[in-house]
mmCIF file of C-alpha atoms and ligand atoms in Angstrom:
data_model
loop_
_atom_site.group_PDB
_atom_site.id
_atom_site.type_symbol
_atom_site.label_atom_id
_atom_site.label_comp_id
_atom_site.label_asym_id
_atom_site.label_seq_id
_atom_site.Cartn_x
_atom_site.Cartn_y
_atom_site.Cartn_z
ATOM 1 C CA UNK A 1 116.528 114.968 90.251
ATOM 2 C CA UNK A 2 113.438 114.193 88.065
ATOM 3 C CA UNK A 3 110.613 116.663 88.573
ATOM 4 C CA UNK A 4 107.361 116.250 86.970
ATOM 5 C CA UNK A 5 104.823 119.217 87.411
ATOM 6 C CA UNK A 6 101.358 119.442 86.369
ATOM 7 C CA UNK A 7 101.816 117.066 83.353
ATOM 8 C CA UNK A 8 98.759 116.720 81.125
ATOM 9 C CA UNK A 9 98.269 114.470 78.046
ATOM 10 C CA UNK A 10 95.173 114.108 75.923
ATOM 11 C CA UNK A 11 94.478 111.788 73.039
ATOM 12 C CA UNK A 12 91.705 113.497 71.117
ATOM 13 C CA UNK A 13 88.966 113.450 73.748
ATOM 14 C CA UNK A 14 90.477 110.906 76.007
ATOM 15 C CA UNK A 15 92.260 112.536 78.913
ATOM 16 C CA UNK A 16 95.346 110.168 79.584
ATOM 17 C CA UNK A 17 96.768 112.351 82.368
ATOM 18 C CA UNK A 18 95.033 114.988 84.106
ATOM 19 C CA UNK A 19 97.686 116.990 86.279
ATOM 20 C CA UNK A 20 100.480 114.750 87.416
ATOM 21 C CA UNK A 21 103.121 115.576 89.913
ATOM 22 C CA UNK A 22 105.871 113.372 90.580
ATOM 23 C CA UNK A 23 109.708 113.665 91.975
ATOM 24 C CA UNK A 24 112.354 111.037 91.871
ATOM 25 C CA UNK A 25 115.494 111.533 93.703
ATOM 26 C CA UNK A 26 118.984 110.673 92.141
ATOM 27 C CA UNK A 27 119.619 106.955 92.749
ATOM 28 C CA UNK A 28 116.014 106.172 93.590
ATOM 29 C CA UNK A 29 113.826 103.571 92.037
ATOM 30 C CA UNK A 30 110.155 104.940 91.626
ATOM 31 C CA UNK A 31 107.450 102.539 90.424
ATOM 32 C CA UNK A 32 104.359 103.488 88.487
ATOM 33 C CA UNK A 33 101.718 101.031 89.512
ATOM 34 C CA UNK A 34 98.084 101.010 88.527
ATOM 35 C CA UNK A 35 95.611 99.071 86.533
ATOM 36 C CA UNK A 36 95.585 99.072 82.798
ATOM 37 C CA UNK A 37 94.562 102.363 81.088
ATOM 38 C CA UNK A 38 95.629 104.485 84.123
ATOM 39 C CA UNK A 39 98.244 106.496 82.347
ATOM 40 C CA UNK A 40 101.566 104.659 83.222
ATOM 41 C CA UNK A 41 102.936 104.280 79.835
ATOM 42 C CA UNK A 42 101.874 107.685 78.859
ATOM 43 C CA UNK A 43 103.909 109.063 81.563
ATOM 44 C CA UNK A 44 106.865 107.033 80.702
ATOM 45 C CA UNK A 45 106.611 108.043 76.949
ATOM 46 C CA UNK A 46 106.382 111.445 78.092
ATOM 47 C CA UNK A 47 109.447 111.028 80.203
ATOM 48 C CA UNK A 48 111.416 109.369 77.457
ATOM 49 C CA UNK A 49 110.586 112.208 75.076
ATOM 50 C CA UNK A 50 108.413 110.152 72.440
ATOM 51 C CA UNK A 51 105.221 112.306 73.335
ATOM 52 C CA UNK A 52 104.825 115.990 73.669
ATOM 53 C CA UNK A 53 102.706 117.126 76.861
ATOM 54 C CA UNK A 54 99.737 119.310 76.446
ATOM 55 C CA UNK A 55 100.588 121.032 79.654
ATOM 56 C CA UNK A 56 103.100 120.756 82.443
ATOM 57 C CA UNK A 57 106.664 120.211 82.659
ATOM 58 C CA UNK A 58 109.317 117.639 83.200
ATOM 59 C CA UNK A 59 112.623 118.743 84.352
ATOM 60 C CA UNK A 60 115.845 116.994 85.183
ATOM 61 C CA UNK A 61 118.227 118.658 87.386
ATOM 62 C CA UNK A 62 117.775 122.216 86.059
ATOM 63 C CA UNK A 63 117.191 121.210 82.660
ATOM 64 C CA UNK A 64 113.694 121.496 81.159
ATOM 65 C CA UNK A 65 113.262 118.375 78.946
ATOM 66 C CA UNK A 66 109.568 118.653 78.206
ATOM 67 C CA UNK A 67 106.856 121.146 78.073
ATOM 68 C CA UNK A 68 103.990 122.027 75.397
ATOM 69 C CA UNK A 69 105.766 122.977 72.280
ATOM 70 C CA UNK A 70 109.353 122.069 73.541
ATOM 71 C CA UNK A 71 110.586 118.513 73.766
ATOM 72 C CA UNK A 72 114.214 117.640 73.935
ATOM 73 C CA UNK A 73 114.543 114.471 71.600
ATOM 74 C CA UNK A 74 114.920 110.964 73.167
ATOM 75 C CA UNK A 75 118.590 110.533 72.144
ATOM 76 C CA UNK A 76 119.493 113.748 74.103
ATOM 77 C CA UNK A 77 117.744 113.248 77.413
ATOM 78 C CA UNK A 78 120.315 110.809 78.974
ATOM 79 C CA UNK A 79 117.780 108.161 79.358
ATOM 80 C CA UNK A 80 117.571 104.534 78.193
ATOM 81 C CA UNK A 81 114.183 102.797 77.938
ATOM 82 C CA UNK A 82 113.483 99.062 78.009
ATOM 83 C CA UNK A 83 110.132 97.506 76.931
ATOM 84 C CA UNK A 84 108.461 94.392 77.498
ATOM 85 C CA UNK A 85 109.270 93.116 74.073
ATOM 86 C CA UNK A 86 113.027 93.203 74.601
ATOM 87 C CA UNK A 87 113.859 92.894 70.988
ATOM 88 C CA UNK A 88 117.459 91.836 70.975
ATOM 89 C CA UNK A 89 119.100 91.443 67.645
ATOM 90 C CA UNK A 90 119.101 87.710 66.578
ATOM 91 C CA UNK A 91 122.055 87.924 64.178
ATOM 92 C CA UNK A 92 124.300 89.562 66.757
ATOM 93 C CA UNK A 93 125.922 87.727 69.552
ATOM 94 C CA UNK A 94 125.427 88.879 73.224
ATOM 95 C CA UNK A 95 128.571 91.100 73.171
ATOM 96 C CA UNK A 96 127.770 92.524 69.734
ATOM 97 C CA UNK A 97 124.230 93.383 70.727
ATOM 98 C CA UNK A 98 125.615 95.283 73.794
ATOM 99 C CA UNK A 99 128.434 96.941 71.710
ATOM 100 C CA UNK A 100 126.267 98.344 69.305
ATOM 101 C CA UNK A 101 125.094 101.401 71.136
ATOM 102 C CA UNK A 102 128.693 102.390 71.736
ATOM 103 C CA UNK A 103 129.720 101.788 68.226
ATOM 104 C CA UNK A 104 126.969 104.240 67.182
ATOM 105 C CA UNK A 105 128.473 106.768 69.538
ATOM 106 C CA UNK A 106 131.785 106.305 68.073
ATOM 107 C CA UNK A 107 133.426 104.940 71.312
ATOM 108 C CA UNK A 108 136.951 103.647 70.538
ATOM 109 C CA UNK A 109 137.303 99.894 70.225
ATOM 110 C CA UNK A 110 139.357 99.300 73.461
ATOM 111 C CA UNK A 111 137.002 101.255 75.480
ATOM 112 C CA UNK A 112 133.988 99.229 73.915
ATOM 113 C CA UNK A 113 135.590 96.068 74.921
ATOM 114 C CA UNK A 114 136.190 97.106 78.521
ATOM 115 C CA UNK A 115 132.815 98.610 78.928
ATOM 116 C CA UNK A 116 130.822 95.600 77.384
ATOM 117 C CA UNK A 117 132.809 93.170 79.770
ATOM 118 C CA UNK A 118 132.082 95.258 82.724
ATOM 119 C CA UNK A 119 128.364 95.408 81.980
ATOM 120 C CA UNK A 120 128.051 91.821 81.031
ATOM 121 C CA UNK A 121 129.570 90.875 84.345
ATOM 122 C CA UNK A 122 126.941 93.208 86.186
ATOM 123 C CA UNK A 123 124.084 91.348 84.475
ATOM 124 C CA UNK A 124 125.824 88.175 85.037
ATOM 125 C CA UNK A 125 126.282 87.084 81.359
ATOM 126 C CA UNK A 126 130.016 87.264 80.994
ATOM 127 C CA UNK A 127 130.372 83.612 80.016
ATOM 128 C CA UNK A 128 127.764 83.972 77.400
ATOM 129 C CA UNK A 129 129.129 86.951 75.430
ATOM 130 C CA UNK A 130 129.655 84.810 72.284
ATOM 131 C CA UNK A 131 126.102 83.351 72.173
ATOM 132 C CA UNK A 132 123.327 84.237 69.936
ATOM 133 C CA UNK A 133 120.217 85.309 71.206
ATOM 134 C CA UNK A 134 118.382 81.843 70.125
ATOM 135 C CA UNK A 135 120.805 80.186 72.452
ATOM 136 C CA UNK A 136 119.588 81.965 75.432
ATOM 137 C CA UNK A 137 116.689 81.635 77.839
ATOM 138 C CA UNK A 138 113.928 84.484 78.143
ATOM 139 C CA UNK A 139 115.513 85.780 81.290
ATOM 140 C CA UNK A 140 118.960 85.712 79.763
ATOM 141 C CA UNK A 141 117.649 87.791 76.759
ATOM 142 C CA UNK A 142 116.081 90.270 79.030
ATOM 143 C CA UNK A 143 119.453 90.457 80.676
ATOM 144 C CA UNK A 144 120.933 91.390 77.298
ATOM 145 C CA UNK A 145 118.368 94.142 76.987
ATOM 146 C CA UNK A 146 119.306 95.259 80.386
ATOM 147 C CA UNK A 147 123.047 95.262 79.496
ATOM 148 C CA UNK A 148 122.419 97.071 76.285
ATOM 149 C CA UNK A 149 120.457 99.829 78.084
ATOM 150 C CA UNK A 150 123.153 100.202 80.952
ATOM 151 C CA UNK A 151 126.101 100.070 78.609
ATOM 152 C CA UNK A 152 125.703 103.692 77.383
ATOM 153 C CA UNK A 153 125.792 104.900 81.017
ATOM 154 C CA UNK A 154 122.297 106.635 80.982
ATOM 155 C CA UNK A 155 121.366 108.939 83.883
ATOM 156 C CA UNK A 156 118.160 107.480 84.115
ATOM 157 C CA UNK A 157 116.661 103.994 83.171
ATOM 158 C CA UNK A 158 113.034 103.759 82.331
ATOM 159 C CA UNK A 159 111.347 100.223 82.199
ATOM 160 C CA UNK A 160 107.957 99.684 80.856
ATOM 161 C CA UNK A 161 106.572 96.179 82.021
ATOM 162 C CA UNK A 162 109.977 94.726 81.532
ATOM 163 C CA UNK A 163 109.071 91.351 82.928
ATOM 164 C CA UNK A 164 105.640 90.757 81.617
ATOM 165 C CA UNK A 165 106.754 88.449 78.648
ATOM 166 C CA UNK A 166 108.470 86.065 81.148
ATOM 167 C CA UNK A 167 106.897 83.080 82.857
ATOM 168 C CA UNK A 168 105.952 83.215 86.606
ATOM 169 C CA UNK A 169 109.075 81.749 88.027
ATOM 170 C CA UNK A 170 111.536 83.831 85.940
ATOM 171 C CA UNK A 171 109.678 87.007 86.577
ATOM 172 C CA UNK A 172 110.019 86.386 90.260
ATOM 173 C CA UNK A 173 113.786 85.836 89.856
ATOM 174 C CA UNK A 174 114.217 88.779 87.482
ATOM 175 C CA UNK A 175 112.505 91.233 90.068
ATOM 176 C CA UNK A 176 115.319 90.435 92.458
ATOM 177 C CA UNK A 177 117.868 90.753 89.629
ATOM 178 C CA UNK A 178 116.730 94.224 88.619
ATOM 179 C CA UNK A 179 116.891 95.437 92.208
ATOM 180 C CA UNK A 180 120.368 93.968 92.540
ATOM 181 C CA UNK A 181 121.352 95.719 89.248
ATOM 182 C CA UNK A 182 120.054 99.011 90.683
ATOM 183 C CA UNK A 183 121.933 98.540 93.843
ATOM 184 C CA UNK A 184 125.116 97.741 91.995
ATOM 185 C CA UNK A 185 124.798 100.643 89.537
ATOM 186 C CA UNK A 186 122.997 103.332 91.664
ATOM 187 C CA UNK A 187 121.067 104.239 88.575
ATOM 188 C CA UNK A 188 117.842 106.340 88.967
ATOM 189 C CA UNK A 189 115.011 104.160 87.617
ATOM 190 C CA UNK A 190 111.279 104.718 86.781
ATOM 191 C CA UNK A 191 109.586 101.351 86.553
ATOM 192 C CA UNK A 192 106.159 100.942 84.954
ATOM 193 C CA UNK A 193 104.061 97.920 86.019
ATOM 194 C CA UNK A 194 100.703 96.597 86.874
ATOM 195 C CA UNK A 195 101.939 93.924 89.204
ATOM 196 C CA UNK A 196 102.143 95.061 92.932
ATOM 197 C CA UNK A 197 104.778 92.434 93.917
ATOM 198 C CA UNK A 198 107.090 93.689 91.137
ATOM 199 C CA UNK A 199 106.776 97.237 92.380
ATOM 200 C CA UNK A 200 107.264 96.173 95.969
ATOM 201 C CA UNK A 201 110.400 94.321 95.425
ATOM 202 C CA UNK A 202 111.876 96.731 92.926
ATOM 203 C CA UNK A 203 110.816 100.146 94.158
ATOM 204 C CA UNK A 204 112.003 102.385 96.928
ATOM 205 C CA UNK A 205 108.714 104.373 96.472
ATOM 206 C CA UNK A 206 105.612 103.517 94.614
ATOM 207 C CA UNK A 207 103.347 105.902 93.071
ATOM 208 C CA UNK A 208 99.953 104.321 92.765
ATOM 209 C CA UNK A 209 98.064 105.573 89.680
ATOM 210 C CA UNK A 210 94.422 105.727 88.920
ATOM 211 C CA UNK A 211 92.481 107.425 86.157
ATOM 212 C CA UNK A 212 95.380 109.760 84.970
ATOM 213 C CA UNK A 213 96.627 110.697 88.349
ATOM 214 C CA UNK A 214 98.660 109.718 91.232
ATOM 215 C CA UNK A 215 96.311 108.620 94.317
ATOM 216 C CA UNK A 216 99.358 108.119 96.697
ATOM 217 C CA UNK A 217 102.990 107.678 96.635
ATOM 218 C CA UNK A 218 104.938 106.409 99.303
ATOM 219 C CA UNK A 219 107.377 103.387 100.319
ATOM 220 C CA UNK A 220 105.788 99.871 99.927
ATOM 221 C CA UNK A 221 105.312 99.744 103.732
ATOM 222 C CA UNK A 222 103.574 103.018 103.524
ATOM 223 C CA UNK A 223 101.404 102.175 100.597
ATOM 224 C CA UNK A 224 100.367 98.828 102.343
ATOM 225 C CA UNK A 225 100.013 99.878 105.938
ATOM 226 C CA UNK A 226 98.805 103.336 105.361
ATOM 227 C CA UNK A 227 96.652 103.518 102.400
ATOM 228 C CA UNK A 228 94.947 106.868 101.987
ATOM 229 C CA UNK A 229 92.233 106.001 99.519
ATOM 230 C CA UNK A 230 89.706 103.185 99.072
ATOM 231 C CA UNK A 231 91.386 102.564 95.627
ATOM 232 C CA UNK A 232 94.883 102.051 97.177
ATOM 233 C CA UNK A 233 93.605 99.823 99.877
ATOM 234 C CA UNK A 234 91.785 97.557 97.581
ATOM 235 C CA UNK A 235 94.418 97.580 94.598
ATOM 236 C CA UNK A 236 97.403 96.928 96.995
ATOM 237 C CA UNK A 237 96.823 93.519 98.414
ATOM 238 C CA UNK A 238 93.172 92.505 99.509
ATOM 239 C CA UNK A 239 91.103 94.553 101.969
ATOM 240 C CA UNK A 240 87.798 94.911 103.344
ATOM 241 C CA UNK A 241 86.325 98.053 102.256
ATOM 242 C CA UNK A 242 83.129 99.012 104.128
ATOM 243 C CA UNK A 243 81.167 102.121 103.532
ATOM 244 C CA UNK A 244 80.377 103.871 106.747
ATOM 245 C CA UNK A 245 79.409 107.024 108.472
ATOM 246 C CA UNK A 246 82.015 109.160 110.560
ATOM 247 C CA UNK A 247 80.711 109.480 114.102
ATOM 248 C CA UNK A 248 83.624 111.728 115.317
ATOM 249 C CA UNK A 249 87.487 111.765 114.430
ATOM 250 C CA UNK A 250 88.535 108.102 114.380
ATOM 251 C CA UNK A 251 85.340 106.525 115.061
ATOM 252 C CA UNK A 252 82.855 105.138 112.537
ATOM 253 C CA UNK A 253 79.466 103.663 112.779
ATOM 254 C CA UNK A 254 78.599 99.905 111.919
ATOM 255 C CA UNK A 255 75.048 99.098 112.185
ATOM 256 C CA UNK A 256 74.586 100.405 116.079
ATOM 257 C CA UNK A 257 78.293 99.473 116.945
ATOM 258 C CA UNK A 258 81.123 102.025 117.077
ATOM 259 C CA UNK A 259 84.300 101.004 115.689
ATOM 260 C CA UNK A 260 87.489 102.973 116.225
ATOM 261 C CA UNK A 261 90.251 103.204 113.653
ATOM 262 C CA UNK A 262 93.259 105.383 112.489
ATOM 263 C CA UNK A 263 91.540 108.239 110.784
ATOM 264 C CA UNK A 264 93.891 110.131 108.299
ATOM 265 C CA UNK A 265 90.902 111.977 106.625
ATOM 266 C CA UNK A 266 89.862 115.559 107.179
ATOM 267 C CA UNK A 267 86.199 114.464 107.118
ATOM 268 C CA UNK A 268 83.566 115.988 109.673
ATOM 269 C CA UNK A 269 81.131 113.992 111.654
ATOM 270 C CA UNK A 270 78.408 112.555 109.665
ATOM 271 C CA UNK A 271 80.511 112.377 106.452
ATOM 272 C CA UNK A 272 80.224 109.249 104.402
ATOM 273 C CA UNK A 273 83.791 107.499 104.606
ATOM 274 C CA UNK A 274 85.144 103.817 104.067
ATOM 275 C CA UNK A 275 86.465 101.608 106.720
ATOM 276 C CA UNK A 276 89.428 99.549 105.324
ATOM 277 C CA UNK A 277 90.705 96.320 107.113
ATOM 278 C CA UNK A 278 93.013 93.627 105.683
ATOM 279 C CA UNK A 279 91.279 90.250 105.946
ATOM 280 C CA UNK A 280 94.276 88.653 107.823
ATOM 281 C CA UNK A 281 93.900 91.167 110.387
ATOM 282 C CA UNK A 282 90.232 90.384 110.880
ATOM 283 C CA UNK A 283 90.789 88.025 113.863
ATOM 284 C CA UNK A 284 88.229 85.407 115.420
ATOM 285 C CA UNK A 285 90.114 85.112 118.570
ATOM 286 C CA UNK A 286 91.120 87.960 120.966
ATOM 287 C CA UNK A 287 94.785 89.083 120.775
ATOM 288 C CA UNK A 288 95.159 90.429 124.369
ATOM 289 C CA UNK A 289 98.085 92.769 123.895
ATOM 290 C CA UNK A 290 95.864 94.899 121.148
ATOM 291 C CA UNK A 291 92.878 97.143 121.788
ATOM 292 C CA UNK A 292 90.319 95.841 119.379
ATOM 293 C CA UNK A 293 86.891 96.516 118.394
ATOM 294 C CA UNK A 294 84.558 93.611 119.094
ATOM 295 C CA UNK A 295 81.464 92.549 117.363
ATOM 296 C CA UNK A 296 79.485 89.463 116.452
ATOM 297 C CA UNK A 297 78.864 87.744 113.279
ATOM 298 C CA UNK A 298 77.752 84.452 111.631
ATOM 299 C CA UNK A 299 79.930 82.407 109.278
ATOM 300 C CA UNK A 300 78.250 82.480 106.003
ATOM 301 C CA UNK A 301 81.019 80.756 103.921
ATOM 302 C CA UNK A 302 84.340 78.751 104.779
ATOM 303 C CA UNK A 303 87.060 77.487 102.840
ATOM 304 C CA UNK A 304 90.411 75.820 103.801
ATOM 305 C CA UNK A 305 93.193 77.035 101.934
ATOM 306 C CA UNK A 306 96.138 75.204 103.754
ATOM 307 C CA UNK A 307 98.125 78.236 105.111
ATOM 308 C CA UNK A 308 94.754 79.903 106.165
ATOM 309 C CA UNK A 309 91.045 79.507 106.349
ATOM 310 C CA UNK A 310 88.965 81.983 104.387
ATOM 311 C CA UNK A 311 85.785 83.098 106.088
ATOM 312 C CA UNK A 312 83.106 85.366 104.820
ATOM 313 C CA UNK A 313 81.285 86.726 107.860
ATOM 314 C CA UNK A 314 77.838 88.331 108.096
ATOM 315 C CA UNK A 315 77.895 90.892 111.028
ATOM 316 C CA UNK A 316 74.625 91.574 112.972
ATOM 317 C CA UNK A 317 73.796 94.657 110.959
ATOM 318 C CA UNK A 318 74.084 92.609 107.637
ATOM 319 C CA UNK A 319 77.727 94.018 106.800
ATOM 320 C CA UNK A 320 79.808 91.205 105.289
ATOM 321 C CA UNK A 321 83.613 90.914 106.242
ATOM 322 C CA UNK A 322 86.251 88.641 105.217
ATOM 323 C CA UNK A 323 88.648 86.975 107.551
ATOM 324 C CA UNK A 324 91.790 85.074 106.705
ATOM 325 C CA UNK A 325 92.541 83.260 109.860
ATOM 326 C CA UNK A 326 95.173 80.560 110.961
ATOM 327 C CA UNK A 327 93.993 76.998 110.013
ATOM 328 C CA UNK A 328 93.566 76.048 113.524
ATOM 329 C CA UNK A 329 90.625 78.330 113.721
ATOM 330 C CA UNK A 330 87.811 76.050 112.790
ATOM 331 C CA UNK A 331 84.335 77.363 112.455
ATOM 332 C CA UNK A 332 81.445 75.621 110.628
ATOM 333 C CA UNK A 333 79.237 77.602 108.411
ATOM 334 C CA UNK A 334 76.088 78.965 110.282
ATOM 335 C CA UNK A 335 78.021 79.301 113.591
ATOM 336 C CA UNK A 336 78.235 82.353 115.596
ATOM 337 C CA UNK A 337 81.714 84.003 116.237
ATOM 338 C CA UNK A 338 83.190 86.908 117.755
ATOM 339 C CA UNK A 339 84.972 89.097 115.432
ATOM 340 C CA UNK A 340 88.023 91.468 116.594
ATOM 341 C CA UNK A 341 89.088 94.451 114.382
ATOM 342 C CA UNK A 342 92.387 95.606 115.908
ATOM 343 C CA UNK A 343 92.241 99.469 116.134
ATOM 344 C CA UNK A 344 95.421 100.243 114.543
ATOM 345 C CA UNK A 345 94.592 97.858 111.546
ATOM 346 C CA UNK A 346 91.399 99.803 110.782
ATOM 347 C CA UNK A 347 91.920 102.685 108.483
ATOM 348 C CA UNK A 348 89.375 105.456 107.935
ATOM 349 C CA UNK A 349 89.847 106.804 104.554
ATOM 350 C CA UNK A 350 87.819 109.155 102.072
ATOM 351 C CA UNK A 351 85.211 107.421 100.003
HETATM 352 P P1 ADP B 1 98.549 102.190 81.032
HETATM 353 O O1 ADP B 1 99.994 102.277 80.635
HETATM 354 O O2 ADP B 1 98.490 102.650 82.436
HETATM 355 O O3 ADP B 1 97.917 101.016 80.579
HETATM 356 P P2 ADP B 1 98.188 104.211 78.850
HETATM 357 O O4 ADP B 1 99.109 105.296 79.344
HETATM 358 O O5 ADP B 1 98.775 103.383 77.885
HETATM 359 O O6 ADP B 1 97.831 103.430 80.380
HETATM 360 O O7 ADP B 1 96.765 104.903 78.612
HETATM 361 C C1 ADP B 1 96.130 105.840 79.291
HETATM 362 C C2 ADP B 1 94.720 106.075 78.322
HETATM 363 O O8 ADP B 1 95.063 106.874 77.279
HETATM 364 C C3 ADP B 1 93.907 104.976 78.258
HETATM 365 O O9 ADP B 1 92.608 105.429 78.363
HETATM 366 C C4 ADP B 1 94.213 104.642 77.000
HETATM 367 O O10 ADP B 1 93.278 103.988 76.203
HETATM 368 C C5 ADP B 1 94.610 105.911 76.278
HETATM 369 N N1 ADP B 1 95.520 106.092 75.159
HETATM 370 C C6 ADP B 1 96.856 105.528 75.372
HETATM 371 N N2 ADP B 1 97.433 105.658 74.004
HETATM 372 C C7 ADP B 1 96.533 106.178 73.137
HETATM 373 C C8 ADP B 1 96.687 106.494 71.636
HETATM 374 N N3 ADP B 1 97.577 106.402 71.038
HETATM 375 N N4 ADP B 1 95.402 107.004 71.240
HETATM 376 C C9 ADP B 1 94.323 107.190 71.875
HETATM 377 N N5 ADP B 1 94.291 106.733 73.136
HETATM 378 C C10 ADP B 1 95.328 106.332 73.789
#
């Protein structure tokens, strides 16, 4: 439905987007996830029609909405945008806030009433319709903003860090709320966030952005389980990222040990690559059902974290690796341990 091809945007000499390609299917939630400054908001502003691209194209269906020198204005793009500062009007009731967009569009009074009631029930505010924003919690105010965006029945909802002004508990609740809202309405969403849990809860697919481009796009499971770059492996969850040399396809060298892993690279023997393995997959006891790389190390640092023990281990060649082990695995600093890296959890990615 949404197709972005070769999108470029500079601010003076700053390259905000270098050449971005992205597709979203109708009814899909796509999250743009990445660190501050990677170009997420710029992408969303371009999608919304507030910015003009320097190159490339945005189309929705067969309609070209943006290219250099040609931008369909925001109000004619069939999109609603929600920001982190949800700015509901303080002197209007909830129902009046939501009705406003329809009044501007000259929708008839009876229809406004029906649509406002319907959307307020979708965001679960039907019993608060006559309240003023000052009488609502932060989460309820954010729902007013969501209702206001949805009532005009946009084809596409754009969300820019919509939960970042809420406190942690509310944020957690609202993630599920936004996903539920999507499942109720089936609306296509593009969701900008720097919070990986938010992206994982809300999105069907996550586009991980870095330095003005997309590093990897996939389902939350694919992004977490099969990171294709070192950046994705360390940005999504925690990961040991160890610079190594490729011996042959699927085999790398740590010290004088060969370590087998899943190799998605097209690197040739001798190339510098990175071995990624999640700390909770680094085991200090053998899991018999799984083929694993075995090595020896010395516990350098240990901490008890309740649900796990956090160990920093120095392998015999000096490589340091972190293990999050079950709390029953007790090892004192200075002691020698066997370290097992399950082959299927060792990912070999480009450096
Ligand atoms: P994100 O949303 O991922 O934090 P942005 O899209 O806001 O990233 O910014 C991408 C890059 O463009 C950053 O380097 C940022 O400093 C720069 N940038 C954004 N807006 C402007 C602007 N109005 N003028 C100059 N540089 C900008």
